[in-house]
Amino acid sequence: MSGTIKVLNVAEKPSVAKSVSGLLSRNQGLRVRDGRSRYNKIFEFNYSIRGQPCHMLFTSVTGHLMELEFEDRFRKWHSCDPGDLYHAPVRKSVPEDKLDIKRTLEEEARRCQWLVLWLDCDREGENIAFEVIEVCRAVNRHLTIRRARFSALIEREIHHATQNLIDPNQWFSDAVDARQEIDLRIGASFTRFQTMLLRDKFVIDSATDDRNLVLSYGPCQFPTLGFVVERYWEVQSHEPEEFWTINCSHKSDEGVATFNWMRGHLFDYTCAVIVYEMCVQEPNATVSKVQHQEKLKYPPYPLSTIELEKRASRYFRMSSEHTMKVAEDLYQAGFISYPRTETDSFSSRTDLHAIVQEQQEHPEWGSYAQRLLDPETGLWRNPGSGGHDDKAHPPIHPTKFSAGEHGWSQDHRKLYELVVRHFLACVSQPAVGAETIVEIDIAGELFSASGRMILERNYLDVYRYESWGASMIPTYTVGQQFIPTSLTLDTGVTRPPPLLSEADLLSCMDKAGIGTDATMHDHIKKLLDRFYATKDSNTRFSPTNLINGKQCGVLPQVKTVTPFSLGNICRTWTKEALKEKLKHYGVDNVEDLTLVEDSNNEGMNRGFAFLEFASHSDAMDAFKRLQRRDVLFGVDRPAKVSFADSFIDPGDEIMAQFRFRTIFIDCLPPSWDEDRVRELLKKYGEIEKIELARNMQSSGRKDYGFVTCAKSINNTELGEGDIKAKVRARLSRPHQRGRDKHISRDGFRYGRGSRRVVRGSWDRSDPRGFSPCGVRGITNRAPPPSLKRPVGLRGKRPLITAPTRGRPSTPPPSRSYDRRAPAIPYPKSSLKREYGRRDELPPSRSRGVMDYGSRVVPDRHSSYREEYSSRNSGYFDLPRSTSRTVARKPYVDDSYAQRFERQPPGYREGRGRGYETMSGSKDHMLLWMMALHDMLIWVLGIQGLV
């Protein structure tokens, strides 16, 4: 072997080492022996690199050879504060399970002159390459280091890479080192923090062993979860809203044309009916526009990793993780190029025709490949560019022909077929179609219909995953008039967006730059493995209870009640006597009544009680009745009424989710100290903390306390004989009595004489504009839709505020915050007319039949079109789409001197009500009718009459 040098070749996986060795040696003179690791064989053969005879030794690693970790004194969870991990020293070393691979590399590197690295050509592969370099150079400093760059395990690619070796890229490796350290410090600190914080506080249903429970955090994992939760909340908060649209169809000898209203739809029923009646009374349709144009449907861009995952999920419902596993198998077998690439444009050096030629013999798409290569068909087109190039790998494409290998699963066949068909499509001409758009005018309202005829299918012939539907419509000419076959007013409701599919989630991650093409599927898999999210049969994601908050008692499904306090009650009265007196004053809808007993005087009360009502309107009605100065409850002082602080009475189901529960103990005897309380509660498990009011300097009362214990205790009594204390579970402390006097309504506290709004103790403002159901004191305070004013009148009325008073103003009577009822109660769905006769509208649903002649001018003279032919904006200036962005003015509630700005439009909102200038006497009348109607509703709403 004189003049022959020994070359140590290292691949990223054992299968790649085997494939490259077979291709370079052509399976001649190839010898195999075992290394230190039984899974990483060593292949030996002779080869020539640029005329230099070489004895090749080919082995492999299994992914990363080293791991980044903290030093030993920081590795135990309780060894330091999680915040200390941000500056704790880290080290990179070979783990125990890969020491055999390290020994193999050391033994072979000692007797070699060259080291050639065959790692994947991306940043992660570059980092693994430098890990191998560190191990080998530690035992042989004189090694010559080279790097092979390849994108497919095919013979021409491997030989070209061997003859054109390059230097490894240190910068790519350093970038991965930085990312690994950031992920380690952030992930470890937050994982330790939230696991130790939450594991001992809540019962996690998904946990099988509390001692091994880990609530992991990742810089990419949690933003990905955020997309899932955000869409889920958007779906849950959606409230369907009814809308109306006018549909028109025309049947002729050539077929049926369906015309769509160009306004889209309206949310105001009265307005929709008026417009519909106009169309019914003047049903002649005039063709105003006929447009013929050529339409092209372009083929997809070359295939990148993210597109492969998205399309496999959409077409085959394969998870991104499984897609990458199957693609990796096909790559290692040499059938497709490297599957981890961000590139979606082919280099000019790529021989695209050679790739197509290999597919000519396939029984399904071979004939299409032959047409592509035939210049006379004109089917060939150089592929487009998606604008991404990672400078490492080409787009995913087939590298070897296969009609289906023995041992392939259905998923292997499907994915290989997708790669081939996608490649053939991207080098094909786009589909060509002829599109016709027809617009008609009915009483000033515009409708449109479109038809399409496909002229050339081109790439659609091979790319069966996409379709381009054709629809034919009759022939129309400008100025043609006809009577529609049907004209209907139909109703529908808005729908929430669907939950995120896996393809949608990948798109969100790609757009936000979360993860890489090689790691996105891992982040999604972790969400499922950690029970943070679930995926249904339609590959749509939703958060689990652990994330959504139900297990933590944040969103309990409990009945909403309004607490109410009543003072200045005779101390000798019983609960029954108080109930009778309340009925005397007209308050008979009390949901629950608690008369606070005096623990020091048997048979006496403390002079105040708590009332709970099933609805806020009931509580407001009682407040109004009991606030009069002639309301007395057995004493010579008027009753003292106010809204009590809102709190959540969690109940046993919610309290069962907490490891340590805070309970409120009332009526504590003066002789009981902390030791006595601890002794009485020891049977309920571990006691974490005891706080007695007598030890609190700011407490006015001294006969209550708080205890944090391990087991749930609720609605029970402690003690023996006549000396007992009442126990009630609480999730938060009540406000101390005698401090911060206020009236509380729906979680807001209105200070006397103050315009400042203060949140209640259990109120949480939600950035998405919806309130968690079932939590008291958290309600939507947006102005009621029934009080919207016409745009032309907004801003002309000054904001009215109630004067500051010594006593809080009386709340207004209850009003419905539902969408206002339509003024004209026409039937809502599918109003149809036969044009052979003129029937009147059906009778009203809830009122008597109204004379519609007072709203619409009945006599239409023949010169109407000529007199008002130049119309500014169609019928009137309602926008022609569902998107309405007219600014809304703040709504003022006069009774509270508080100004509530309307919340930003949600998913179903975003529309204004624009009543602006219209031309024509009929249009002016219609405008003023609508304006007066809305103004009347608004005035009645202010007066509390609707």
Short mmCIF file of N, CA, C and O in Angstrom, two decimals, residues 55 350 391 410 810:
data_model
loop_
_atom_site.label_atom_id
_atom_site.label_comp_id
_atom_site.label_asym_id
_atom_site.label_seq_id
_atom_site.Cartn_x
_atom_site.Cartn_y
_atom_site.Cartn_z
N HIS A 55 -7.26 4.40 1.06
CA HIS A 55 -7.90 3.28 1.72
C HIS A 55 -8.97 3.86 2.63
O HIS A 55 -8.67 4.51 3.63
N THR A 350 -29.12 22.25 -12.21
CA THR A 350 -29.84 20.98 -12.03
C THR A 350 -30.37 20.48 -13.37
O THR A 350 -31.02 21.23 -14.12
N LYS A 391 -29.09 27.47 0.44
CA LYS A 391 -27.73 27.30 -0.06
C LYS A 391 -27.11 25.97 0.34
O LYS A 391 -25.89 25.81 0.27
N GLN A 410 -48.16 1.67 2.72
CA GLN A 410 -48.99 2.57 1.92
C GLN A 410 -48.52 4.01 2.04
O GLN A 410 -48.57 4.76 1.07
N THR A 810 -78.96 55.97 41.91
CA THR A 810 -79.77 54.75 41.75
C THR A 810 -79.47 54.12 40.41
O THR A 810 -79.51 54.81 39.40
#
